[in-house]
Short mmCIF file of C-alpha atoms in Angstrom, two decimals:
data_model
loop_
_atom_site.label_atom_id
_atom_site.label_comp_id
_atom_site.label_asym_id
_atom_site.label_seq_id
_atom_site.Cartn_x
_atom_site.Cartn_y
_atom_site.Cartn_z
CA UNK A 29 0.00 0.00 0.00
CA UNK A 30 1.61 3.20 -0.73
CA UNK A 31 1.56 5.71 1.99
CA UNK A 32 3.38 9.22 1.13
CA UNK A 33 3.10 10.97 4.80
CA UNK A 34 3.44 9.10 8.73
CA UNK A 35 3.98 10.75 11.92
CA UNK A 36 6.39 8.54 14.02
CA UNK A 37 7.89 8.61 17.62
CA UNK A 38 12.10 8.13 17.77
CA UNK A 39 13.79 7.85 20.91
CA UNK A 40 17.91 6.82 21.48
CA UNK A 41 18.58 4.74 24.49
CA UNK A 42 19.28 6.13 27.44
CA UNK A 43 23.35 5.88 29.26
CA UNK A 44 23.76 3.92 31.48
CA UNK A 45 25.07 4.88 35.23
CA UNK A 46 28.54 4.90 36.40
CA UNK A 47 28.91 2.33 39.45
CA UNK A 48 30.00 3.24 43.09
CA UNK A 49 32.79 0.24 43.97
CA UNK A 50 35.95 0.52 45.77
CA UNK A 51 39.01 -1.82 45.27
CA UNK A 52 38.60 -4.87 47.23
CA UNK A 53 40.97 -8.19 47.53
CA UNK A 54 42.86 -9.98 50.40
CA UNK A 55 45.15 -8.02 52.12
CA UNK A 56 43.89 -4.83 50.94
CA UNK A 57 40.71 -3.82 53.02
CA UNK A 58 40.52 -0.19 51.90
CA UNK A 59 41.34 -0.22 48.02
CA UNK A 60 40.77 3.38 45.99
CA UNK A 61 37.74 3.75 43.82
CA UNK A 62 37.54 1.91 40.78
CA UNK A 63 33.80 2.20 39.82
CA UNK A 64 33.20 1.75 35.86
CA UNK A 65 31.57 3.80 33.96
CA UNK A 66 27.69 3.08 32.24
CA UNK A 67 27.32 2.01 28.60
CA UNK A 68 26.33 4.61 26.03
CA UNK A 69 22.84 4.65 24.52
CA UNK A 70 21.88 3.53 21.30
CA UNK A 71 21.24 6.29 18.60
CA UNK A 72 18.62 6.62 16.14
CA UNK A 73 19.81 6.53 12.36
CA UNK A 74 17.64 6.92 9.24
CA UNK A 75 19.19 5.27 6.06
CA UNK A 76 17.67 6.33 2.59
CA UNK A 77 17.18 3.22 0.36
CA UNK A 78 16.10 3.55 -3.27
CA UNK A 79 14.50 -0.27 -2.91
CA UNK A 80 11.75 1.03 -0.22
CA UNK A 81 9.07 2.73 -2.21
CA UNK A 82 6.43 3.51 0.78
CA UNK A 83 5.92 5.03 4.27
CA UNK A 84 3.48 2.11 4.82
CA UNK A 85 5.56 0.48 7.07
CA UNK A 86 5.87 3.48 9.77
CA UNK A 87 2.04 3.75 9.88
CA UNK A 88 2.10 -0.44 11.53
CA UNK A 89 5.41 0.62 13.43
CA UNK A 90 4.74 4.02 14.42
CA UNK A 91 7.39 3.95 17.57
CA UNK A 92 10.91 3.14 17.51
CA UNK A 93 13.52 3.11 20.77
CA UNK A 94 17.48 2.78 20.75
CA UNK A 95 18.61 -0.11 23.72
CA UNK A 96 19.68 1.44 26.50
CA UNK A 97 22.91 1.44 27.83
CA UNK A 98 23.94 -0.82 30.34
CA UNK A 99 24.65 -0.09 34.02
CA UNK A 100 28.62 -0.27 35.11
CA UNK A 101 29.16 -3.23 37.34
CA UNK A 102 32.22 -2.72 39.88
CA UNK A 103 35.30 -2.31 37.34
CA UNK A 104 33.56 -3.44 34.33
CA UNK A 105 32.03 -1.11 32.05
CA UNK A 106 28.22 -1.01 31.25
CA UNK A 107 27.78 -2.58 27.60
CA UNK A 108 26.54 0.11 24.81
CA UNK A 109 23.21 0.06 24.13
CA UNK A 110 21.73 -1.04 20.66
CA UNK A 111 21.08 1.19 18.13
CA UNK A 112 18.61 1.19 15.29
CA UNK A 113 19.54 1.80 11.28
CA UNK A 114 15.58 2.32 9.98
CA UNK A 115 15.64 3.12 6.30
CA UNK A 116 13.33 5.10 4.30
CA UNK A 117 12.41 5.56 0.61
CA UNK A 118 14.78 7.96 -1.42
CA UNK A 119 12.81 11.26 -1.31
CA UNK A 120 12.25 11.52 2.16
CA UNK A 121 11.71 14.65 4.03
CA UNK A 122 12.23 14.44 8.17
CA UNK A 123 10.34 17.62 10.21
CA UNK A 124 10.30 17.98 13.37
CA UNK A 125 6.41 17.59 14.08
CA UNK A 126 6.08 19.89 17.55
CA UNK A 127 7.97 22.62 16.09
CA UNK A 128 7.18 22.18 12.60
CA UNK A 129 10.44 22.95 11.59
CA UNK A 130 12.32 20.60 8.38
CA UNK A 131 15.07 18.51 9.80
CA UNK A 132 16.55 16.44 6.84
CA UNK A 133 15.55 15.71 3.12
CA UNK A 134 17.13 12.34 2.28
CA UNK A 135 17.78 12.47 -1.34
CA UNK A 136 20.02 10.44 -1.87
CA UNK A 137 20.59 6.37 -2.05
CA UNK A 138 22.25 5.39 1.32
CA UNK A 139 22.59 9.10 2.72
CA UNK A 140 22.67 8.48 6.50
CA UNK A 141 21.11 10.45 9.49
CA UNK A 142 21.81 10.60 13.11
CA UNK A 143 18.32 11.74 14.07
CA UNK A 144 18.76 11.09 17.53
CA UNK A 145 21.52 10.20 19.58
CA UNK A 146 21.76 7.70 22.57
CA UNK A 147 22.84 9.11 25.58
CA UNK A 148 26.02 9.47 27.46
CA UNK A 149 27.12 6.80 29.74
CA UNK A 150 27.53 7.87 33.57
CA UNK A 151 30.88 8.47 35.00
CA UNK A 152 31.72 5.80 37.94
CA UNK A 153 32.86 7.10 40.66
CA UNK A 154 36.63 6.02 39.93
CA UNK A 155 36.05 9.22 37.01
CA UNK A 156 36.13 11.49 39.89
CA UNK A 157 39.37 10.73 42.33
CA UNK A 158 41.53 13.68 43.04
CA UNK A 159 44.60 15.03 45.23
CA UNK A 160 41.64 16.23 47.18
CA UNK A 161 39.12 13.89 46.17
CA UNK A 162 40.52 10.08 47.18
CA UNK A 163 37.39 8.43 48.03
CA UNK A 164 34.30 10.11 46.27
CA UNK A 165 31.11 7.71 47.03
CA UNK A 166 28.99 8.86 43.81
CA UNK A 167 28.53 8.44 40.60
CA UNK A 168 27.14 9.81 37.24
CA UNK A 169 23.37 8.34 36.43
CA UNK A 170 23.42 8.03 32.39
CA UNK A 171 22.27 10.93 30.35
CA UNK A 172 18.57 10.38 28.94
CA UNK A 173 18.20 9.46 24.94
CA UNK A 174 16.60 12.27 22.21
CA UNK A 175 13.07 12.10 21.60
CA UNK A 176 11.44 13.46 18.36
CA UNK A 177 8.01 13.07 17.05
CA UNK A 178 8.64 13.13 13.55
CA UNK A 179 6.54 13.72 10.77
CA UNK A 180 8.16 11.66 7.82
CA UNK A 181 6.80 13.37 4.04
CA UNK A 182 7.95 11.57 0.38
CA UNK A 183 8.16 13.43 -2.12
CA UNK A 184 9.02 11.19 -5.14
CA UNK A 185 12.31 11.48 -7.16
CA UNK A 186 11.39 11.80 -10.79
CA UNK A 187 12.99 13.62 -13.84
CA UNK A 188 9.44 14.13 -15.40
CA UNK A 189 6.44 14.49 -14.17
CA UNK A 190 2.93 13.98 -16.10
CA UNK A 191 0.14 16.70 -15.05
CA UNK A 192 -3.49 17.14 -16.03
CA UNK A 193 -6.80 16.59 -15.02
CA UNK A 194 -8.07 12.66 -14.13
CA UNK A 195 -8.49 10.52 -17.04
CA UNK A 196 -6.13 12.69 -19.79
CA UNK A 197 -4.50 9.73 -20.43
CA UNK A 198 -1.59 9.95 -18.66
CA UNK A 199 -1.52 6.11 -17.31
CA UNK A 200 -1.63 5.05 -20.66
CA UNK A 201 1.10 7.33 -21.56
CA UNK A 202 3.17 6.17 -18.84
CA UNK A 203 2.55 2.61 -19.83
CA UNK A 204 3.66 3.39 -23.50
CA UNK A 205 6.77 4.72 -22.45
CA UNK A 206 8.11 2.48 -19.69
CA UNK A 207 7.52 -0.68 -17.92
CA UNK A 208 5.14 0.52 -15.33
CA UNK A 209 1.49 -0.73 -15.53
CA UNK A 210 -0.28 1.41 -14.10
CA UNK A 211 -4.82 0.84 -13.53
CA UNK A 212 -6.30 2.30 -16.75
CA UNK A 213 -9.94 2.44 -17.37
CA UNK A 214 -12.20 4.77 -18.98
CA UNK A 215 -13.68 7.32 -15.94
CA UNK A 216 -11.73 9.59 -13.53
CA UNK A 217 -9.48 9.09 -10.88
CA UNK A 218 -8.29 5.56 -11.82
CA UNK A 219 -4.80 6.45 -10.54
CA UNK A 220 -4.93 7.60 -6.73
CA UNK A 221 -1.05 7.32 -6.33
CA UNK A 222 2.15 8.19 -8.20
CA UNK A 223 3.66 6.00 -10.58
CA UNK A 224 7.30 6.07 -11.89
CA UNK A 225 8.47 4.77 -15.03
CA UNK A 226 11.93 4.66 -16.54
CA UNK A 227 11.95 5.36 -19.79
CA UNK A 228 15.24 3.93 -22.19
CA UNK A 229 14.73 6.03 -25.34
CA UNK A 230 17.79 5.87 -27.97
CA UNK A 231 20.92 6.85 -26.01
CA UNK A 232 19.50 8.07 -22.53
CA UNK A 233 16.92 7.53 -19.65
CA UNK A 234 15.23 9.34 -17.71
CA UNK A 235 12.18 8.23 -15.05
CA UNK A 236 8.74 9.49 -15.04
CA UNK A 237 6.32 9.92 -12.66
CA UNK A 238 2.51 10.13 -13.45
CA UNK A 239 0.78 12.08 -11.28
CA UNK A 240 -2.54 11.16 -10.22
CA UNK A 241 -5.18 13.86 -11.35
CA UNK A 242 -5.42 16.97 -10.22
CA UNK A 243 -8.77 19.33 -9.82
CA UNK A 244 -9.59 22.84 -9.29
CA UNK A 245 -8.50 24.04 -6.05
CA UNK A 246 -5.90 21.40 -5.66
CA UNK A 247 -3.33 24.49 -4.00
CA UNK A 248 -5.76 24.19 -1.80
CA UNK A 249 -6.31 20.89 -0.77
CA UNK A 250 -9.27 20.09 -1.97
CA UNK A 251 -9.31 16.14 -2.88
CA UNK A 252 -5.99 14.97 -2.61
CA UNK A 253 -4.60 17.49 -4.68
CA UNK A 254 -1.66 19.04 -1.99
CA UNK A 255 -0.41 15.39 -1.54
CA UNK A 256 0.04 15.09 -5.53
CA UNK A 257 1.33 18.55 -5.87
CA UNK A 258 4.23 17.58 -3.50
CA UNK A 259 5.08 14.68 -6.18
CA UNK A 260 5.71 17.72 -8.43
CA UNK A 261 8.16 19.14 -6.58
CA UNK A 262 11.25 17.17 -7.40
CA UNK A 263 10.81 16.55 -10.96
CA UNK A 264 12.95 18.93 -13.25
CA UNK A 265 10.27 19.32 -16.32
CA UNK A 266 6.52 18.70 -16.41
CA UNK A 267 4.72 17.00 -19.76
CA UNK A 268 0.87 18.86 -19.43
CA UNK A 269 -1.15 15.87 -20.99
CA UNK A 270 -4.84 17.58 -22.17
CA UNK A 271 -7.35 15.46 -23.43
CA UNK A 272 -8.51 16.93 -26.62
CA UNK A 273 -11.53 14.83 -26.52
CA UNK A 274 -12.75 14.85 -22.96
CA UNK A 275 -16.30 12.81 -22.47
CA UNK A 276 -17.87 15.58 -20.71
CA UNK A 277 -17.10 17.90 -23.79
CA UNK A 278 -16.12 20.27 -21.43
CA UNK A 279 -12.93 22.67 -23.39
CA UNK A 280 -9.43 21.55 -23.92
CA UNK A 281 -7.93 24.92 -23.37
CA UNK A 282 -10.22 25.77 -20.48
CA UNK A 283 -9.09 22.36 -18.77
CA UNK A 284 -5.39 23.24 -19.34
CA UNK A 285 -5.59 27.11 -17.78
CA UNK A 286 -7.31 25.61 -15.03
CA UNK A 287 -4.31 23.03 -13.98
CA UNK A 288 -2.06 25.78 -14.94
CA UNK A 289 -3.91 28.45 -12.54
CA UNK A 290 -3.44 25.38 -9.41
CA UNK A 291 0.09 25.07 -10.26
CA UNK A 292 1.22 28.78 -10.14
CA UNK A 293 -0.65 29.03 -6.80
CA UNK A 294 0.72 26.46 -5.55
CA UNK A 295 4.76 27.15 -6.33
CA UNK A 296 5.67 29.62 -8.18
CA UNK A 297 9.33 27.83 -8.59
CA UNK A 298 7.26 24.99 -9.99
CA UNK A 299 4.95 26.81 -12.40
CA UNK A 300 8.50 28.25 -13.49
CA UNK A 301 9.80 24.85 -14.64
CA UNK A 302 10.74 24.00 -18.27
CA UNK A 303 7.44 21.69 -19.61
CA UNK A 304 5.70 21.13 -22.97
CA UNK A 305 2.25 20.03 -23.53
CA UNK A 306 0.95 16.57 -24.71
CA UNK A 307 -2.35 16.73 -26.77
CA UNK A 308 -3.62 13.28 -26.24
CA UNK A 309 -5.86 11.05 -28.00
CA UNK A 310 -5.47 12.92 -31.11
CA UNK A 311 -7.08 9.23 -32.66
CA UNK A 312 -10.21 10.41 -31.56
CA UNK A 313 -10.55 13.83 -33.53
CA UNK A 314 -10.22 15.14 -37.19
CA UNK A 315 -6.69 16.88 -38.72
CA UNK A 316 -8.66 19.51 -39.33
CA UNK A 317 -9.64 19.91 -35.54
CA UNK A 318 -6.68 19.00 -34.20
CA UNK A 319 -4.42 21.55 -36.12
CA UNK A 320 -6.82 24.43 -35.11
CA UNK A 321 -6.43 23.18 -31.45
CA UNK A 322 -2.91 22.90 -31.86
CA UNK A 323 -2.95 26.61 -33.23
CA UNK A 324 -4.91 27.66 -29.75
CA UNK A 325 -2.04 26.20 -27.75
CA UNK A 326 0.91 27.53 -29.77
CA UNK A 327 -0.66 30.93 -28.18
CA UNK A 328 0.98 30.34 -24.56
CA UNK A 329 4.57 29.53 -25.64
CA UNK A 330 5.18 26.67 -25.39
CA UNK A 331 6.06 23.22 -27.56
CA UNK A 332 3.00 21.40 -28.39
CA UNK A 333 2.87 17.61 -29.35
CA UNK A 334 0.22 16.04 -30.78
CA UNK A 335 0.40 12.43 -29.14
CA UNK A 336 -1.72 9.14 -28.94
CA UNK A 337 -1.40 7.24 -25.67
CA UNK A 338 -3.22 4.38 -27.58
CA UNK A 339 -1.43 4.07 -31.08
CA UNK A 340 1.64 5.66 -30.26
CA UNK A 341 1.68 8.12 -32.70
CA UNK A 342 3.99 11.20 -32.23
CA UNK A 343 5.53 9.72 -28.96
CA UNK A 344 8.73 9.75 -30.71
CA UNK A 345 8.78 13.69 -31.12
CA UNK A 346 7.53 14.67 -27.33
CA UNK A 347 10.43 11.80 -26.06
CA UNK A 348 13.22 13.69 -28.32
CA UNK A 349 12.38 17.20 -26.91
CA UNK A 350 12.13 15.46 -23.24
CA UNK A 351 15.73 14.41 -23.64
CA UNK A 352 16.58 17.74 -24.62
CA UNK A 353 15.36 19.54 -21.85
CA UNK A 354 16.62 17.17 -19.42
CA UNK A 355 19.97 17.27 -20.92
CA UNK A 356 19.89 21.18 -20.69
CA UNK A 357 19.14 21.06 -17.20
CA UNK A 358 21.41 18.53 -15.54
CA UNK A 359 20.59 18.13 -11.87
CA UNK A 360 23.07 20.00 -9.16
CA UNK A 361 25.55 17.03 -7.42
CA UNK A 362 23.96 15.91 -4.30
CA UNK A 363 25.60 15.93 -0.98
CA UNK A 364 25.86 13.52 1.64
CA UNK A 365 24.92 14.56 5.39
CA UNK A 366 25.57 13.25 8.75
CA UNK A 367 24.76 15.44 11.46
CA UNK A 368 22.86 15.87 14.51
CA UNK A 369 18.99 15.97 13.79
CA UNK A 370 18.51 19.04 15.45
CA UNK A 371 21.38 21.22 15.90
CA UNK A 372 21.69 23.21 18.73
CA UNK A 373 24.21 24.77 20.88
CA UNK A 374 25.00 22.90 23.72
CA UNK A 375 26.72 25.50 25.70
CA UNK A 376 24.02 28.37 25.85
CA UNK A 377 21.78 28.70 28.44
CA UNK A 378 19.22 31.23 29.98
CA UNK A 379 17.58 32.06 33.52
CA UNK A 380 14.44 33.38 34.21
CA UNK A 381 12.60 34.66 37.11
CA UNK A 382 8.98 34.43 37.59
CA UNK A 383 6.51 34.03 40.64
CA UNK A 384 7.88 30.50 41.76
CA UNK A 385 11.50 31.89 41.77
CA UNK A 386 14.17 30.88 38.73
CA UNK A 387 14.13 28.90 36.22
CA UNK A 388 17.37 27.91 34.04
CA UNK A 389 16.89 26.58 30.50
CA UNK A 390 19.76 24.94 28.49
CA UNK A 391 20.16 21.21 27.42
CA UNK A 392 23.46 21.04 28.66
CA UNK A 393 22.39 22.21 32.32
CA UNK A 394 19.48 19.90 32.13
CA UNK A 395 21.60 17.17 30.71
CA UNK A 396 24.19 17.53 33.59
CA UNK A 397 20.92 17.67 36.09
CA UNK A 398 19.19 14.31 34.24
CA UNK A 399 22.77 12.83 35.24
CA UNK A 400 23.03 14.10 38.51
CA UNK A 401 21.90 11.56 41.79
CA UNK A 402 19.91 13.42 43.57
CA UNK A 403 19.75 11.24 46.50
CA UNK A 404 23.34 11.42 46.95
CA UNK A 405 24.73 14.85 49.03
CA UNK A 406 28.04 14.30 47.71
CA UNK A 407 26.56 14.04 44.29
CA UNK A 408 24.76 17.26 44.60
CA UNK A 409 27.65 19.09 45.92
CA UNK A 410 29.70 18.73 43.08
CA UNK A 411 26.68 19.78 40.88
CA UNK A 412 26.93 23.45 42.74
CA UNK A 413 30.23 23.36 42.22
CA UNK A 414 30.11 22.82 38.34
CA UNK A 415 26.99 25.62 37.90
CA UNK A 416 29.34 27.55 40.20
CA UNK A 417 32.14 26.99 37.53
CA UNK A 418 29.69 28.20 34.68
CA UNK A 419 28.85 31.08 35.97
CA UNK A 420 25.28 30.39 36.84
CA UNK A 421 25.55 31.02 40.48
CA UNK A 422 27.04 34.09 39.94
CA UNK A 423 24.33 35.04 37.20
CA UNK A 424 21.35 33.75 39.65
CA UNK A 425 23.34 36.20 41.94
CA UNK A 426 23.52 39.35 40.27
CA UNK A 427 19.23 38.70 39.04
CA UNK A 428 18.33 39.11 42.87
CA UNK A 429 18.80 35.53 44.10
CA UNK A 430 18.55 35.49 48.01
CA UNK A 431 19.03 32.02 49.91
CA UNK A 432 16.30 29.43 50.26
CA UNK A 433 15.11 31.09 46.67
CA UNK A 434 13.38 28.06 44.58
CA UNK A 435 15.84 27.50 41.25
CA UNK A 436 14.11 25.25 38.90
CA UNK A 437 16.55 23.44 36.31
CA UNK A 438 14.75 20.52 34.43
CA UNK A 439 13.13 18.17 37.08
CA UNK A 440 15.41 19.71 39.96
CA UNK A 441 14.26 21.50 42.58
CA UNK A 442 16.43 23.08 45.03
CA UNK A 443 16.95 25.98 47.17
CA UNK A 444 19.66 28.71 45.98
CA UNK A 445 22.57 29.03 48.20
CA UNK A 446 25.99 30.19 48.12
CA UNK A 447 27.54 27.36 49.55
CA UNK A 448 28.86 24.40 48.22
#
């Protein structure tokens, strides 16, 4: 089943915590520290694979979670957590769906993704001996994964795409020119997804995608006309197949302004790309009409080929000016990515005061907080110390802080105070 559009749930695995352990064998009662660290958690990475065609297969699985990492045990070190490789069909565009903000477009065969990383494994508490330090008795808890609700949107990857209104004849266009077998029948809306086709014509190839049919108001979303529209958006010329014989009788030049008008108000980039128009079923009329039809359309500009779906005739002609365009336009190199799926920087962070007290944002404060045991005094002692070392106490100072003052960082609690 194809499915062009899924909103999906990714989270890494979370680290795993350091362990508290001290040195222990016969004849040595008090050892030093030696507490291993936790296992790292298992990130999230989305693989584009030209052999997956569908989303279908995120609408069954809509939730996917990276292992977590592993707990440290005494000296040994927590074992990573697993991660995930999920691929996706070339043409895949990641947003994030809370913010509604793009993320990645995967256009490429076997571009990779780290859309969400597993988090950092917990020092143990051997991590945190010093001259002055020779016996700390805590440890790091692991740092929680990413999460990211996703929405996941293809848009296919064609060279051409077919336009018109339902039942032109583009399916039986696209079945002349390439393998593809797409439904064909005599009434509207026989094709309700996208088909590609790759077309081998003397020296070259291209693929083609026929788009199912649009209607009036399609810019707007009226039918299913903004999920075909986004088919459009990749291909680097359109083919405008009109029906010069449509059953209702309705007018072949009307008909053609009116998918026109839907595609300049939908892109204007896209109503700006090179196409020519197809005037199918040409079996069905008179020379006579069809060269004073073929006059009408000469009027906006643009090549016009007279074409049967059916008998073939003049497919020749509209596939040599197809490989001309194409070969005019050659596509721009693509580039591989792999990057964090939402960049940020880790080092900012901001306080701010309301009724309740203070409140300090940042995700590397309210990483270092997720990682913090609060049960553990010693623990949170050397969490002043670090805000201390960033400056945040003396910022929380300077904004009015007073002790026993509520500061609020992530799930923390605590009361301000100058003292470590």
């Amino acid at each position: 089943m194809f499915l062009d559009e899924a909103i999906v749930e990714f989270t890494s695995g979370r680290g795993g915590s350091g362990a508290v352990s001290f040195h222990r064998e016969k004849h040595v009662p008090r050892g030093g520290p030696n507490g291993a660290d936790g296992g790292r958690g298992g990130d999230i990475v989305i693989i584009a694979d030209r052999s997956r065609r569908t989303l279908y297969d995120f609408k069954i699985h809509p939730k996917y979670e990276g292992g977590n990492g592993e707990h440290g045990k005494g000296n040994k070190r927590g074992r990573d957590g697993k991660g995930m490789e999920i691929r996706v069909p070339v043409g895949t565009v990641i947003h994030d769906d809370e913010l509604d903000a793009p993320i990645v477009d995967l256009s490429s065969h076997g571009m990779k993704f780290l859309l969400c990383k597993g988090g950092k494994g917990g020092f143990g508490n051997a991590h945190y001996t010093s001259s002055i330090r020779q016996a700390p008795n805590f440890a790091q808890k692991g740092a929680p994964g990413e999460r990211l609700l996703a929405r996941l949107e293809l848009k296919l990857l064609a060279d051409v795409g077919l336009i018109g209104l339902p039942n032109a004849g583009k399916s039986t266009l696209i079945s002349r020119i390439s393998a593809a077998k797409p439904k064909i029948a005599d009434y509207p809306f026989t094709t309700i997804v996208p088909n590609l086709g790759v077309v081998a014509f003397r020296d070259t190839s291209f693929v083609v995608a026929d788009m199912p049919g649009l209607i009036e108001g399609a810019s707007q979303g009226v039918g299913l006309g903004i999920q075909f529209l986004r088919h459009v958006e990749r291909t680097r010329m359109l083919v405008h197949v009109v029906d010069v014989f449509p059953v209702d009788e309705s007018d072949p030049i009307a008909n053609y302004e009116l998918i026109e008008k839907e595609l300049e108000l939908y892109s204007a980039d896209i109503f700006a790309r090179p196409r020519v128009i197809a005037l199918n079923k040409i079996d069905l009329i008179s020379a006579e009409e069809l060269e004073a039809l073929s006059e009408r359309f000469r009027a906006y500009g643009r090549e016009v080929f007279p074409i049967s779906g059916v008998t073939g005739e003049g497919i020749d002609r509209l596939l040599d000016s197809v490989a001309s365009v194409l070969e005019s336009s050659h596509p721009e190199a693509e580039v591989f990515v792999a990057a964090p799926a939402i960049p940020r920087d880790q080092a900012k962070w901001t306080i701010e005061r309301d009724e309740e007290g203070f409140r300090i944002r940042g995700s590397r404060i309210e990483r270092l907080v997720a990682m913090t045991d609060l049960e553990n005094d010693e623990a949170l002692r050397y969490l002043h110390r670090r805000l201390t070392r960033l400056g945040i106490i003396e910022q929380l100072r300077e904004l009015g802080a007073e002790e026993g003052d509520m500061v609020t960082i992530g799930e923390l609690e605590m009361d301000f105070t100058d003292e470590q």
